Every structure is written in structure tokens, then in C-alpha cells.
Coordinates of C-alpha atoms in Angstrom, one line a residue:
M1 CA 88.9 -82.3 48.5
L2 CA 90.5 -85.6 47.8
R3 CA 87.4 -87.8 47.6
Q4 CA 87.3 -90.7 45.1
Y5 CA 83.9 -89.6 44.0
P6 CA 83.7 -85.8 43.8
I7 CA 80.7 -83.9 45.2
I8 CA 79.1 -80.6 44.1
I9 CA 77.7 -78.0 46.5
I10 CA 75.2 -75.5 45.2
W11 CA 74.8 -72.2 47.1
P12 CA 71.5 -70.5 46.1
V13 CA 71.7 -66.7 46.2
T14 CA 69.2 -64.1 45.1
E15 CA 71.4 -61.1 44.5
K16 CA 74.3 -61.0 42.0
N17 CA 76.5 -58.9 44.4
D18 CA 76.3 -61.8 46.9
L19 CA 77.6 -64.1 44.2
Q20 CA 80.5 -61.8 43.3
T21 CA 81.4 -61.6 47.0
M22 CA 81.5 -65.4 47.3
Q23 CA 83.6 -65.7 44.1
G24 CA 86.0 -63.1 45.6
F25 CA 86.4 -65.1 48.8
A26 CA 87.0 -68.3 46.8
K27 CA 89.8 -66.8 44.8
S28 CA 91.5 -65.9 48.0
F29 CA 91.8 -69.6 48.8
S30 CA 91.7 -71.7 45.6
S31 CA 90.3 -71.3 42.1
T32 CA 88.9 -74.9 42.4
M33 CA 86.2 -73.8 44.9
F34 CA 84.0 -73.0 41.9
H35 CA 83.3 -75.3 39.0
R36 CA 85.9 -74.6 36.2
T37 CA 83.5 -74.4 33.3
I38 CA 80.1 -73.6 34.9
P39 CA 81.0 -71.4 37.9
F40 CA 77.4 -70.3 38.3
I41 CA 73.9 -70.9 36.8
D42 CA 71.6 -67.9 36.3
F43 CA 68.0 -69.0 36.8
T44 CA 66.1 -66.1 35.4
G45 CA 62.7 -67.4 36.5
P46 CA 59.5 -67.6 34.6
L47 CA 58.6 -65.2 31.8
I48 CA 56.8 -62.1 33.1
Q49 CA 53.8 -62.8 30.9
E50 CA 53.3 -65.9 33.1
Y51 CA 53.2 -64.1 36.4
P52 CA 49.4 -63.6 36.6
N53 CA 48.7 -67.3 35.9
I54 CA 51.4 -68.4 38.5
A55 CA 49.9 -66.1 41.1
K56 CA 46.3 -67.3 40.4
R57 CA 47.4 -71.0 40.7
T58 CA 49.4 -70.2 43.9
I59 CA 46.2 -68.8 45.5
Q60 CA 44.2 -71.9 44.6
I61 CA 46.9 -74.3 45.9
F62 CA 47.2 -72.6 49.3
N63 CA 43.4 -72.0 49.7
N64 CA 41.8 -75.4 49.1
G65 CA 40.9 -74.6 45.5
K66 CA 39.4 -71.2 46.1
T67 CA 40.1 -68.8 43.2
C68 CA 41.4 -65.3 43.2
Y69 CA 37.8 -64.0 42.7
D70 CA 36.9 -65.3 46.1
F71 CA 39.3 -62.8 47.5
Q72 CA 38.1 -59.7 45.7
L73 CA 41.0 -60.0 43.2
N74 CA 40.2 -60.0 39.5
D75 CA 42.1 -60.3 36.1
N76 CA 42.7 -56.6 35.9
D77 CA 44.6 -56.5 39.2
F78 CA 47.0 -59.2 38.0
E79 CA 47.4 -57.6 34.5
D80 CA 47.9 -54.0 35.8
L81 CA 50.6 -55.3 38.2
K82 CA 52.3 -57.2 35.4
N83 CA 52.4 -54.1 33.3
K84 CA 54.1 -52.2 36.1
Y85 CA 56.7 -54.9 36.3
E86 CA 57.3 -54.8 32.6
N87 CA 58.4 -51.2 33.0
K88 CA 61.0 -52.2 35.6
P89 CA 64.6 -53.2 34.8
K90 CA 64.9 -56.9 34.0
E91 CA 66.8 -57.7 37.1
K92 CA 63.9 -56.4 39.1
H93 CA 61.5 -59.0 37.6
L94 CA 61.1 -61.3 40.6
I95 CA 58.1 -63.5 40.9
R96 CA 58.5 -63.4 44.7
D97 CA 58.1 -59.6 44.7
Y98 CA 55.1 -59.9 42.4
L99 CA 53.4 -62.3 44.8
N100 CA 54.0 -60.0 47.7
D101 CA 52.5 -57.1 45.7
V102 CA 49.4 -59.3 45.0
I103 CA 49.1 -59.8 48.8
S104 CA 49.3 -56.0 49.2
I105 CA 46.5 -55.4 46.7
W106 CA 44.4 -58.0 48.6
E107 CA 45.0 -56.4 51.9
R108 CA 44.0 -53.0 50.6
K109 CA 40.8 -54.3 49.1
T110 CA 40.0 -56.4 52.2
D111 CA 40.3 -53.3 54.4
Y112 CA 38.1 -51.3 52.0
L113 CA 35.5 -54.2 51.9
S114 CA 35.5 -54.7 55.6
K115 CA 34.6 -51.0 56.2
I116 CA 31.7 -51.3 53.8
V117 CA 30.5 -54.6 55.2
R118 CA 30.5 -53.2 58.8
S119 CA 28.0 -50.5 57.6
V120 CA 25.5 -53.1 56.4
P121 CA 22.9 -53.9 59.0
R122 CA 22.8 -57.6 58.1
P123 CA 24.4 -59.7 55.2
T124 CA 22.2 -60.2 52.2
E125 CA 22.4 -63.0 49.7
V126 CA 20.7 -63.0 46.3
W127 CA 19.9 -66.4 44.8
F128 CA 18.8 -66.5 41.1
I129 CA 16.8 -69.6 40.3
F130 CA 16.0 -70.6 36.7
C131 CA 13.2 -73.0 35.9
Y132 CA 13.2 -74.0 32.3
P133 CA 13.9 -77.7 31.4
E134 CA 17.6 -77.2 30.3
A135 CA 18.5 -74.8 33.1
E136 CA 20.8 -77.3 34.8
N137 CA 23.2 -77.2 31.8
T138 CA 23.2 -73.4 31.5
V139 CA 23.6 -72.8 35.3
A140 CA 26.7 -75.1 35.2
Q141 CA 28.4 -72.5 33.1
F142 CA 27.9 -69.7 35.7
A143 CA 27.9 -71.4 39.2
K144 CA 30.3 -73.3 41.3
Q145 CA 29.3 -77.0 41.8
S146 CA 31.5 -78.4 44.5
Y147 CA 29.8 -80.2 47.3
D148 CA 32.9 -80.1 49.5
F149 CA 32.0 -76.5 50.5
I150 CA 28.2 -76.2 51.1
D151 CA 28.3 -72.5 51.7
E152 CA 30.0 -71.9 48.4
M153 CA 27.9 -74.3 46.4
W154 CA 26.1 -72.5 43.5
N155 CA 28.1 -69.3 44.1
A156 CA 28.2 -67.2 40.9
E157 CA 31.5 -67.4 38.9
F158 CA 33.1 -64.0 38.3
K159 CA 34.9 -64.9 35.1
A160 CA 31.8 -66.4 33.4
L161 CA 29.7 -63.3 34.1
Y162 CA 32.4 -60.9 33.3
T163 CA 32.7 -62.3 29.8
Y164 CA 29.2 -60.9 29.2
I165 CA 30.3 -57.5 30.5
S166 CA 33.6 -56.9 28.7
G167 CA 32.0 -57.1 25.2
H168 CA 28.9 -55.0 26.0
T169 CA 29.2 -51.2 26.0
Q170 CA 26.3 -50.5 28.4
R171 CA 27.2 -53.2 30.9
R172 CA 30.9 -52.0 30.9
A173 CA 29.5 -48.6 32.0
D174 CA 27.6 -50.3 34.9
W175 CA 30.1 -52.9 35.9
S176 CA 33.7 -52.4 36.8
S177 CA 35.5 -55.6 37.7
D178 CA 35.7 -54.5 41.4
R179 CA 32.0 -53.7 41.5
L180 CA 31.2 -57.2 40.1
N181 CA 33.4 -58.8 42.7
L182 CA 31.7 -56.9 45.5
A183 CA 28.3 -58.0 44.1
L184 CA 29.2 -61.6 43.8
N185 CA 31.3 -62.2 46.9
G186 CA 31.6 -59.1 49.0
I187 CA 28.9 -56.8 50.1
L188 CA 26.4 -59.3 48.6
T189 CA 26.7 -63.0 48.0
T190 CA 25.2 -64.2 44.7
K191 CA 24.2 -67.7 43.8
I192 CA 22.8 -69.1 40.6
M193 CA 20.9 -72.4 40.6
Y194 CA 18.1 -74.2 38.8
L195 CA 14.7 -75.5 39.9
P196 CA 13.6 -78.6 38.0
T197 CA 10.6 -77.7 35.8
N198 CA 8.5 -80.6 37.1
A199 CA 9.0 -79.3 40.7
L200 CA 7.8 -75.8 39.6
V201 CA 4.8 -77.1 37.6
G202 CA 3.8 -79.4 40.6
C203 CA 3.9 -76.5 43.0
I204 CA 1.9 -74.2 40.7
A205 CA -0.8 -76.9 40.3
A206 CA -0.9 -78.0 43.9
Y207 CA -1.0 -74.5 45.4
S208 CA -3.0 -72.7 42.8
K209 CA -5.8 -71.8 45.1
E210 CA -3.5 -70.3 47.8
A211 CA -1.6 -68.4 45.0
G212 CA -4.8 -66.9 43.6
L213 CA -4.7 -68.8 40.3
N214 CA -8.2 -69.2 38.8
I215 CA -7.4 -72.6 37.2
S216 CA -9.4 -75.6 38.1
K217 CA -8.1 -79.1 38.5
E218 CA -9.7 -80.1 35.2
E219 CA -8.1 -77.2 33.4
F220 CA -4.7 -78.2 34.7
I221 CA -5.2 -81.8 33.4
N222 CA -6.9 -81.1 30.1
D223 CA -5.6 -77.7 29.0
Y224 CA -2.2 -77.5 30.6
K225 CA -1.5 -81.3 30.4
V226 CA -0.4 -81.6 34.0
P227 CA -0.6 -85.2 35.2
E228 CA -3.3 -85.7 37.8
S229 CA -0.9 -87.3 40.3
W230 CA 1.1 -84.0 40.3
I231 CA -1.9 -82.0 41.6
S232 CA -1.2 -83.0 45.2
K233 CA 0.5 -80.9 47.9
Q234 CA 2.4 -83.8 49.2
H235 CA 3.7 -84.7 45.7
A236 CA 4.7 -81.0 45.2
K237 CA 6.6 -80.9 48.5
D238 CA 8.3 -84.3 47.8
R239 CA 9.6 -83.0 44.5
L240 CA 10.7 -79.7 46.0
A241 CA 12.5 -81.5 48.8
V242 CA 15.1 -83.0 46.3
T243 CA 15.9 -79.7 44.5
P244 CA 19.2 -77.7 44.9
L245 CA 17.1 -74.9 46.4
Y246 CA 15.9 -77.1 49.3
F247 CA 19.3 -78.7 49.9
Q248 CA 21.0 -75.3 50.0
L249 CA 18.4 -73.7 52.3
S250 CA 18.6 -76.7 54.7
G251 CA 22.4 -76.6 54.7
R252 CA 22.8 -80.1 53.2
S253 CA 25.1 -81.1 50.4
M254 CA 23.8 -82.8 47.3
T255 CA 25.4 -84.9 44.6
V256 CA 26.2 -82.9 41.6
G257 CA 25.6 -84.4 38.2
K258 CA 23.4 -84.4 35.2
R259 CA 20.0 -85.8 35.8
K260 CA 20.1 -88.8 33.4
S261 CA 17.8 -91.4 34.9
G262 CA 14.6 -92.4 33.0
P263 CA 11.9 -91.2 35.5
V264 CA 13.6 -87.8 36.0
K265 CA 14.2 -87.3 32.3
Q266 CA 10.5 -88.2 31.6
A267 CA 9.3 -85.9 34.4
L268 CA 11.2 -83.0 32.8
K269 CA 9.8 -83.8 29.4
T270 CA 6.2 -84.1 30.8
A271 CA 6.6 -80.7 32.5
T272 CA 7.8 -78.9 29.3
E273 CA 4.3 -78.4 27.8
P274 CA 2.6 -77.0 30.9
F275 CA 5.7 -74.8 31.5
D276 CA 5.5 -73.4 28.0
K277 CA 1.8 -72.7 28.3
F278 CA 2.4 -70.9 31.7
N279 CA 5.1 -68.7 30.0
D280 CA 2.8 -68.0 27.1
N281 CA 0.0 -66.8 29.5
V282 CA 2.5 -64.6 31.4
Y283 CA 3.6 -63.1 28.1
K284 CA 0.0 -62.4 27.1
K285 CA -0.7 -61.0 30.6
V286 CA -3.3 -63.7 31.3
I287 CA -1.4 -64.7 34.4
S288 CA 1.1 -62.7 36.6
D289 CA 4.3 -64.6 37.4
Q290 CA 3.8 -63.3 41.0
R291 CA 1.2 -66.1 41.3
F292 CA 4.0 -68.6 40.6
N293 CA 6.1 -66.9 43.3
K294 CA 3.3 -67.3 45.8
A295 CA 2.8 -71.0 44.9
L296 CA 6.4 -71.7 45.6
Y297 CA 6.3 -69.6 48.7
Y298 CA 3.4 -71.7 50.2
A299 CA 5.1 -74.9 49.3
L300 CA 8.5 -73.9 50.8
D301 CA 6.9 -72.4 53.9
E302 CA 5.0 -75.7 54.6
I303 CA 8.2 -77.7 54.2
F304 CA 10.3 -75.6 56.5
I305 CA 7.5 -75.3 59.1
Q306 CA 7.4 -79.1 59.2
D307 CA 11.2 -79.2 59.4
Q308 CA 11.1 -76.7 62.4
S309 CA 13.8 -74.6 60.8
N310 CA 14.9 -71.1 61.7
L311 CA 13.8 -69.7 58.4
E312 CA 11.1 -67.1 58.2
L313 CA 9.7 -66.7 54.7
S314 CA 7.7 -63.9 53.1
C315 CA 6.5 -63.3 49.5
E316 CA 6.6 -60.1 47.6
K317 CA 7.6 -58.1 50.7
I318 CA 10.0 -55.1 50.8
H319 CA 13.6 -55.9 51.9
P320 CA 14.1 -54.6 55.5
F321 CA 16.7 -52.0 54.7
L322 CA 16.5 -51.7 50.9
P323 CA 13.1 -49.9 50.3
T324 CA 13.0 -50.3 46.5
I325 CA 13.8 -54.0 46.6
R326 CA 11.0 -56.5 46.7
P327 CA 12.3 -60.0 46.2
D328 CA 10.1 -62.8 44.9
I329 CA 10.6 -64.6 48.2
L330 CA 12.5 -63.1 51.1
I331 CA 13.9 -65.4 53.8
N332 CA 15.0 -64.2 57.1
V333 CA 17.6 -66.5 58.6
H334 CA 17.2 -65.5 62.2
N335 CA 20.1 -63.6 63.7
N336 CA 22.2 -64.3 60.7
K337 CA 21.3 -63.0 57.2
Y338 CA 18.6 -62.3 54.6
I339 CA 18.2 -64.5 51.5
C340 CA 16.4 -63.0 48.4
L341 CA 15.1 -65.5 46.0
E342 CA 14.7 -64.2 42.5
F343 CA 12.9 -66.7 40.1
C344 CA 13.2 -66.5 36.4
Y345 CA 10.4 -68.2 34.5
T346 CA 11.6 -67.5 30.9
N347 CA 12.0 -70.4 28.5
D348 CA 14.9 -68.6 26.7
N349 CA 17.7 -71.1 27.5
T350 CA 20.7 -69.2 26.1
P351 CA 23.6 -68.4 28.4
G352 CA 23.4 -64.7 27.3
N353 CA 19.9 -64.4 28.6
M354 CA 20.9 -65.9 31.9
A355 CA 23.8 -63.5 32.3
D356 CA 21.7 -60.5 31.3
Y357 CA 19.0 -61.4 33.8
V358 CA 21.5 -61.8 36.7
L359 CA 23.4 -58.6 35.9
R360 CA 20.3 -56.5 35.5
K361 CA 18.8 -57.6 38.8
L362 CA 22.1 -57.3 40.6
N363 CA 22.6 -53.8 39.3
T364 CA 19.3 -52.8 40.9
Y365 CA 20.4 -54.3 44.2
M366 CA 23.9 -52.7 44.1
K367 CA 22.5 -49.2 43.3
Q368 CA 20.0 -49.4 46.1
L369 CA 22.6 -50.7 48.5
W370 CA 25.1 -47.9 47.6
M371 CA 22.4 -45.3 48.0
E372 CA 21.3 -46.5 51.4
L373 CA 24.9 -46.7 52.7
G374 CA 25.7 -43.3 51.3
L375 CA 28.8 -44.5 49.5
P376 CA 30.6 -42.8 46.6
P377 CA 30.1 -44.3 43.2
L378 CA 32.3 -47.3 42.5

């Protein structure tokens, strides 16, 4: 009490009645126990409008950068909860309670999800692979690209896709935010990635006979403008072995970044003309894109046989427990999961087209899955 240099002691309390009790005790002893001019400071906390953002950042900080969408939580959950808090008296606006309520929502959803997942015979992942020359740029808008977590690499981003749902009447009817969360990172796992166009063109040219394409080597060179050196199975497999698809299937991380080097850029440019002609022939029904699927299947199958992997590949075969689903390539990861590869050969490079393709295909998967499991509509 008689120090030359005075000290200040701060007692944090969360209830005002506790503060009043302390002030009452202080008056019983001495009025100097509390500061004369500022006896207490009322920290009201953040604005309630900031609660959703604070909660989302908190989830990221405590979960190594994972977002709320990885935990089946979406923007509507946070906004609906905030609206409930706005109807409470101001003294009940506590961020601590808000965070606890977010945990309760997560626990409820997790319990519901776990019951559904237990009814699925084996996990299924759906990988959407786009092949046009600028696909890398567009995919970057829709997929995670962090090589720190290999399993989550290329996972579809909830927020990016939901943008193309909220402003579209028909899609809003098909996709609630909860249903999209389940499709991306719940009952299914959805990835979006690109296949370099030169790798695709090389596989089509090298495995044309196996795929049933009636195109001669001379036609590939003269009509489709495919370099002669590309019409080699070894060349095709070498190009395929440095793609995101191969790295992901083999469980290896890859460096993420725009392909800027001269040879790679030139290869993409060289592949553009044959790719456009392939697309034109598919559009005119001269060629079926199923032939492209088969070419890729044979190339991938040879690579993974050589690698002695535990992957069993099939092409245009019905999914084991989804009878109306016939993926372009189905991969059985033994005693683990199924991976459905869905290739998109369009040369429409707009983000809206990518979102539309993914959401339409996913809707088919979800409807079939819901029907097979006998679940009520979501």
C-alpha cells in the first residue's frame, strides 16, 4: 500500500454481479482498493457481426489450416447462429458461447454423417479431371493446392462451387449447403484436377489401337498435327507419370505452381491443335469420347502394373454398389476405397462450365447413393 512506485492489479470477471460483489467487499475495507476514476473497464467484446469470421478463423488456427467446410460446417450455419444471438439481450452476446454453440452444431452433424457413412459399403471418391490447355488456371479456382496434406490435395473447395449454386434457381433446388458439404467431404470425397493436354494427346495417339480408334499414324501426324515423337507408348507413359493424376494416385506430393518453362509451354501449345480437332470430331459424333477414356485407361494400367501398385483399374464398368453409375475409369484401391475418374474433354475454359460439369455429375452420384442407402431426401 505504501510502495514508492504504485502497482495496479486487474481482476478479470465475466459476470457483472461478480464485479458488484467485489466492489462491495472493497468498500468494507477501503475505497482505495479500486481505482478512483476508472474502477472498472467494460470490455464488450467484438461486434456480433464479426462472430462468424472469428469462429471460422479459430477453426483454421486450431486445425492446421483446415477450413470450416472440412468439418461439414458452412456459411449458413454461422449466419443462422449469429441471427439467433442478435435476438438475445446484449449482455448475452458472448463470443465464448457462440464458439461453444458452433461445436454443438459440428457434433450434431458429425453424428448424422457417421451414421450415413457406416451404411456405405466402402468409401467412394470422385475425381474430376479437365484436359484443355488452360485447365490448370481454372482448376486453381476450385481445388485446394497444398502439398503439405497429400490426401487433401485437389479437394474441391466448398465456397467456390457454392458461388455457382446460390445464383442459379435450378441448382439451388438440387443443392442445399449441407448436401454440397456431404458430396465434397462427407459421404463422397470430391477432387478437381487437370491433365496436361499434351499428356492426353500423347495417350490417345500411342494407345489408339487398343482404344479402338481408327486413326493411322500418318493421320495423327498429317491431319491432327501430332508430333511423331509423341506416338510412342513410352513417351505417353513418361508424360503421364509427371501429371497431378499420377502423383495423387501414387500417394506422392508434387510441387504446385504454374507451368512456365519453355518446353512445357511449347508442348501445351503444340497439343492445342490436335486437342481442338479431337473435340470437333466428338461434337460431330465422328469419335466417341469413350475412346479417349480407354486410351487413358490402358496407359494408366500399364504404368501401375509396372509400379506393382495395389490399384485395380477398369474402364466404363458399373460401380460395385451404384448400379446406374458408370465412371470413365473406376479404380479399386484394395481393401480401402473406390476412386471414380470422370474426364471432361471440353475446350470451354470458363469457370462456370467447370462448376456446371462438376455439380451435374455430382448430383447424379448423390441421387443414386441416396436411393441405394434408402435415406430420406436432404
